[in-house]
Each structure stands twice: as C-alpha cells, then as structure tokens.
Amino acid sequence: MPALVSKSLRDHRRSLVRWTIGIGAFFALYLSFYPNISQNQDLYGDAALEKFPEAMRDLMGGLTGFTTGTGYLHGVVYQLFGPMLFVVCAAVLGNQAIARPEESGTLELTVTLPIDRRRLVFERFAALALGLLGVAAATFLLAWGLSVATDMGVAFDRILAAHTGVFLLGLLFGALSLAVGAAAGRRGPAMAVVGVVAVGGYIVETMGKNVDAVSWLRWVSPFHYYLDGKPLYQGFPGGDYLVLAGAAAVLLVVAILAFDRRDIGV
Amino acid sequence: MTAVVETEGLTKFYGRRRGLEDLDLEIRPGEVFGYLGPNGAGKTTTIRLLLDVIRPTRGRMSVLGTDPRDPRVRGRIGYLPGELALEGRERASEYLAFLAGVRGGVSRDRITALAERLEADLSVPMGRLSKGNKQKVGLIQAFMHEPEFLILDEPTGGLDPLVQQEFLAMVREVRAAGRTVLMSSHVLAEVEDVADRVGIVRQGRLVAVEDVAALREKAVRRVEFHFDAPVPREEFEGLPGVRDLRVEGANLSCTIDGRPDALIKAAARFTVVHLVSAEPDLEEIFLTYYSEEEAHHARAGVQEPA
C-alpha cells in the first residue's frame, strides 16, 4: 500500500472505529424497535400515518409500509439518518485529507516530501474511500444481521444495494469536502458547502416530488441518484449509482487540479 | 560546479502585500549560508518558494540544478519548517519512520544515533512534546536521510544552549562532508559561528550578502594590555588600524579595526602581564552597515522621480 494511504488510514484508525460504533449503535437501537412496530398495525399502519401532513411524509420518504420489514428499514435507516451519518462521516474524513492538516500546519512537511502534489491528493482520497468502505462494510454486516434477527424478511441483495448507495453517496460528499478543502485550504468552507448541498439536496429531492417549483432541481441533487431508484425495494439502480461514482471522480479531479496550482498554508 | 540555489528576480506577492521582491541569490555547493532578517522580512517566503510550497509571482529559480516543481528534487533536501507542527497520538519514532520511508529509507540506527545525540525521546506521542522536543524531532527528520542540501528555518528556536552546540556541530559535519546548508535566523549571533556567508533580507528585499570571515576582518574590537611597567605612548601611536588609544601607566587600551598584527608586535617589545580582547560584535557591524544601506535606499527613493 502506498505510504500516504497507509499513513492516513493509521491516522484515521480511531475515528473510523468510533464512526463504525456510532453508526452501528444507531442501527441496532432503531432496528430493535421493529418487532414491536410490526405487531402494532393500528398505531403504525398506513392508515395511521395518513394523518401526518403530506409535505412531512414526503420529507420522511413517504412513510408507507412502515409495518413491513422493507418499509421500516427504509424509513428509519436508509431514507434519511443512515445516509446523513455517512455524509457527515465522509465529509469529516474529506477534511482530514487537506484542509485540517493545512490549518494545523502538518501539511507543510508532507508537501515537501518527494511526492507529486497530484499523487498526494489522490492517495489521501484513496485512504478516505478505503476508510469509508470499511465503515460501510462493517455496518452493512450489522444491518443485515439485525434484519435477520428481527425477522424483517428483507433480501440480502436489497440491503446490499441500499448500503452500496449510502456508501456511494458518502463517497460523493467526501470528495466534495476534499475538493473544497483542497481549493480553499480551510475546513469551514468545506463543511458549509457539504451542509448546504446535503440538506438542500435532500429537501429538493423529497419535496420536489410534489412541488413543481423545485422538481426540476431534483436532477442536481445527489440524493436523487440514491433515493429515486428505491434500492431497498427494487435492487441496484445501476445507472444512478454510476452517476454518484462518476460525480465523486469528477470532484476528485477538481481537488487534484485545485491543489496542484495553489500556495499552501498562506 | 553549479550553484545549489540560483534565483533571478524571484518575486512573491500575497495579493497586494509584498512577500519578496527581485531576489537574486546564489548559494554555492558546500557552503553554510546564513539568511538573516527580522520577522516578516521574507526569509520564510524564500524558503517556501525553494521548496515549492508556494509559487513565485515572477522570477526564475533552480534548486540543485532543477526546477523545484520536480518532486524528486525534494528527496535530496532536508527541511526544517520555521513553524513545525507535530500533533496527535502518533509517536515521533513512527512519524520519522514514515518520513524516512517516503524519502527512500533511513536505517533505524541512524535515527537512534541522532536522537541520542540531541537527547530526544521518540517514544512520546507527538502532541505531548514540548516545543524544544518538537524542534529536536524536526532536526532529526531534516538530517536523517543525509540530504545534499539542508534548509533550516530558524533552527535553534526552543533549543537549550547545550543542544544548540550539538546542532551547530552537526551543521559543521554536514559542511565538512561537502553538503550545503541554508539556515535562517533573525539574529546574526546564532549563525556567525557556522556560516560562511550571510545574506540579509529586509522588507522583502535582499539588502546585503557578506562573507563572514571578511566581516570578522572588518570587525572593530576593543583590546586592553596590562604591562609589568609603564609603557611609552609613542610606541603605539600611528599603528595601522589602532584607534582611541589610551595609555595610563602600565595599562593600554584601544580599538583595532581589522588585523591586530601591528599592535601585537609593538606590545611584544614589553612584558605583557594580561591581555583582554572582547569578541567583536558582528551584529553591531552588521546593523551599522545595514542602516547605512537603509539610508542609502531611502535617499535613492527620495531622488526618484515620482
């Protein structure tokens, strides 16, 4: 493994373990409620959830089929909280690549090593992707295990499809935070851009289904390419996932070009 | 032999603020070059330009015969940043092993030997190291791969006097091995013992480059002789370089400008009981020189048509 990749992974080791435990704990807590909910059709059935305003149901991803395994898993884990946790985790990792070491001053020695600047960004991104993949793999196994333990009856490949989408979405936001950090050299702007794109993108995608004024914006929302294909219901939306991966690759190129032509630490 | 550093009209502006302007500098192979100036004068800007951390606004430079944009050249340089940041739980030994690996490998014995020499503890997490100990780790990483060219930005900051002496010895060894050193400082006293030449930057401009030996020769020093009997004043009057002569009985004091040879030979005709010679304060000469230069610049500025 290239020196910078293994070094970054070593540096991120603790934070990766903490994120895995945190996301895992969230999954475990929410999925443990499922047996109770599936047995209370009156309280959580479609008819009961109809009473919520439509816009709110849209924001929560529709809130249908909450008492079925797929509906519940989608509603509490894969609609909003799961993706957002991965987005934040990836954005933090993206900031660790350039912006944070530049702010603290540790990047100074790194850029004077005999490593091309473009390779430096690429290797830091590779570490981000591998670290995120590790968190995704561990939490996927946990989600699948819990779904089996609570008799959700959701197929292995559907959970894999949804989890892959969450990973790709995270990777995209990680690349976004890396790109802004590589261009600006500061964490603040990177976090602001990620926050605006994530929250704005989510609202546009969910509300846009019923609000014509913003529906045309859905295609620029990263969440569109994860949620629209309903991976937990319909399996891998291949084309959409390629868009997510492609956008991450484009952002990586932007990060590399921006970092290569810039003064460091001024 | 080609110069280790060669710059021509090297200029860096940070927005509209001048960092460095029209630097023409040559550093020769095997020399120790002291780079002096007050804080914010442009020393660190020069160093960071040479290492491709920042990019010049205009001008040309070559380091070890190549463009510093070529990453391979950085493997032949050892660099100690002026503001060295080391943090986290990682041990200094692990960090040094990482840096050594990227630079093509350094034996563990070499790192241990340097650590012992500077009395650095490499087993402590770097975030908990004191400023002085961080500086030692910084020195170890700069010296460990025996680079052809060492760039040390304010290397003695935070080091106690004994370690400072050890560091200066390391610099002398590097020079003895024919390798080149560029070290910056804001005081001459820190570099005058090891530097062959010194350059002074002020407000982004190189105002002087001087040979330290020549500077010493120019140095004015105060000398006192105590003889066993009163000496005649005439014997010492008019000696080359002797000024402010005072003879009071058996005591003589004066300042000498340049070589003390004539004075010593004159004094040798009597019985010398005691001799006091103050170390010339190069700093003072430099500052005098420097302020004349400044005044010259100021006049030139006034005469320039608006």
mmCIF file of C-alpha atoms in Angstrom, chain A residues 3-4 6-7 10-11 14 18 100-101 104-117 124 259-266, chain B residues 12-14 48 51-56 69 71-72 74-75 79-81 83-87 89-90 94-95 98-99 101-103 141:
data_model
loop_
_atom_site.group_PDB
_atom_site.id
_atom_site.type_symbol
_atom_site.label_atom_id
_atom_site.label_comp_id
_atom_site.label_asym_id
_atom_site.label_seq_id
_atom_site.Cartn_x
_atom_site.Cartn_y
_atom_site.Cartn_z
ATOM 1 C CA ALA A 3 2.949 5.189 2.176
ATOM 2 C CA LEU A 4 0.484 8.083 2.312
ATOM 3 C CA SER A 6 -1.400 3.547 4.940
ATOM 4 C CA LYS A 7 -0.308 6.557 6.998
ATOM 5 C CA ARG A 10 -3.368 4.741 10.553
ATOM 6 C CA ASP A 11 -4.138 8.330 11.498
ATOM 7 C CA ARG A 14 -9.541 5.680 15.893
ATOM 8 C CA ARG A 18 -15.709 5.443 16.515
ATOM 9 C CA ARG A 100 -7.300 20.162 8.576
ATOM 10 C CA PRO A 101 -3.573 19.373 8.220
ATOM 11 C CA SER A 104 -2.771 22.862 11.815
ATOM 12 C CA GLY A 105 0.442 23.193 9.800
ATOM 13 C CA THR A 106 1.300 19.499 9.498
ATOM 14 C CA LEU A 107 0.746 19.624 5.737
ATOM 15 C CA GLU A 108 3.881 21.768 5.367
ATOM 16 C CA LEU A 109 6.266 18.826 5.781
ATOM 17 C CA THR A 110 4.047 16.482 3.786
ATOM 18 C CA VAL A 111 4.092 18.668 0.670
ATOM 19 C CA THR A 112 7.880 18.916 0.861
ATOM 20 C CA LEU A 113 8.245 15.153 0.646
ATOM 21 C CA PRO A 114 9.308 13.809 -2.738
ATOM 22 C CA ILE A 115 5.694 13.102 -3.654
ATOM 23 C CA ASP A 116 3.916 14.802 -6.501
ATOM 24 C CA ARG A 117 1.089 17.020 -5.232
ATOM 25 C CA ARG A 124 -5.447 10.868 0.553
ATOM 26 C CA PHE A 259 -4.437 21.684 -5.036
ATOM 27 C CA ASP A 260 -1.742 21.391 -7.676
ATOM 28 C CA ARG A 261 -1.813 25.063 -8.603
ATOM 29 C CA ARG A 262 -2.136 26.646 -5.193
ATOM 30 C CA ASP A 263 0.093 28.173 -2.494
ATOM 31 C CA ILE A 264 -0.032 26.031 0.623
ATOM 32 C CA GLY A 265 -0.557 27.444 4.091
ATOM 33 C CA VAL A 266 -0.748 31.158 3.298
ATOM 34 C CA LYS B 12 6.291 36.756 -4.409
ATOM 35 C CA PHE B 13 3.261 38.876 -3.693
ATOM 36 C CA TYR B 14 0.472 37.714 -1.413
ATOM 37 C CA ARG B 48 8.885 28.053 0.956
ATOM 38 C CA LEU B 51 10.528 24.002 -1.684
ATOM 39 C CA ASP B 52 7.561 24.625 -3.992
ATOM 40 C CA VAL B 53 5.182 25.054 -1.053
ATOM 41 C CA ILE B 54 4.246 28.407 -2.582
ATOM 42 C CA ARG B 55 4.654 29.552 -6.164
ATOM 43 C CA PRO B 56 6.514 32.663 -7.320
ATOM 44 C CA ARG B 69 8.353 21.749 -9.099
ATOM 45 C CA PRO B 71 9.115 16.334 -6.661
ATOM 46 C CA ARG B 72 12.250 14.193 -6.984
ATOM 47 C CA ARG B 74 12.727 17.358 -2.679
ATOM 48 C CA GLY B 75 14.042 13.914 -1.767
ATOM 49 C CA TYR B 79 13.795 20.763 5.525
ATOM 50 C CA LEU B 80 13.020 22.076 8.965
ATOM 51 C CA PRO B 81 9.973 24.376 8.827
ATOM 52 C CA GLU B 83 6.765 26.633 12.493
ATOM 53 C CA LEU B 84 6.955 22.923 12.846
ATOM 54 C CA ALA B 85 3.597 21.310 13.620
ATOM 55 C CA LEU B 86 3.629 17.849 15.161
ATOM 56 C CA GLU B 87 0.485 16.558 16.757
ATOM 57 C CA ARG B 89 -1.103 10.333 19.429
ATOM 58 C CA GLU B 90 1.455 9.118 16.961
ATOM 59 C CA GLU B 94 6.589 6.179 13.919
ATOM 60 C CA TYR B 95 6.378 9.549 12.191
ATOM 61 C CA PHE B 98 7.048 7.215 7.748
ATOM 62 C CA LEU B 99 9.058 10.223 6.530
ATOM 63 C CA GLY B 101 10.150 5.521 4.058
ATOM 64 C CA VAL B 102 8.820 8.155 1.671
ATOM 65 C CA ARG B 103 12.313 9.583 1.212
ATOM 66 C CA GLN B 141 13.906 14.371 10.215
#
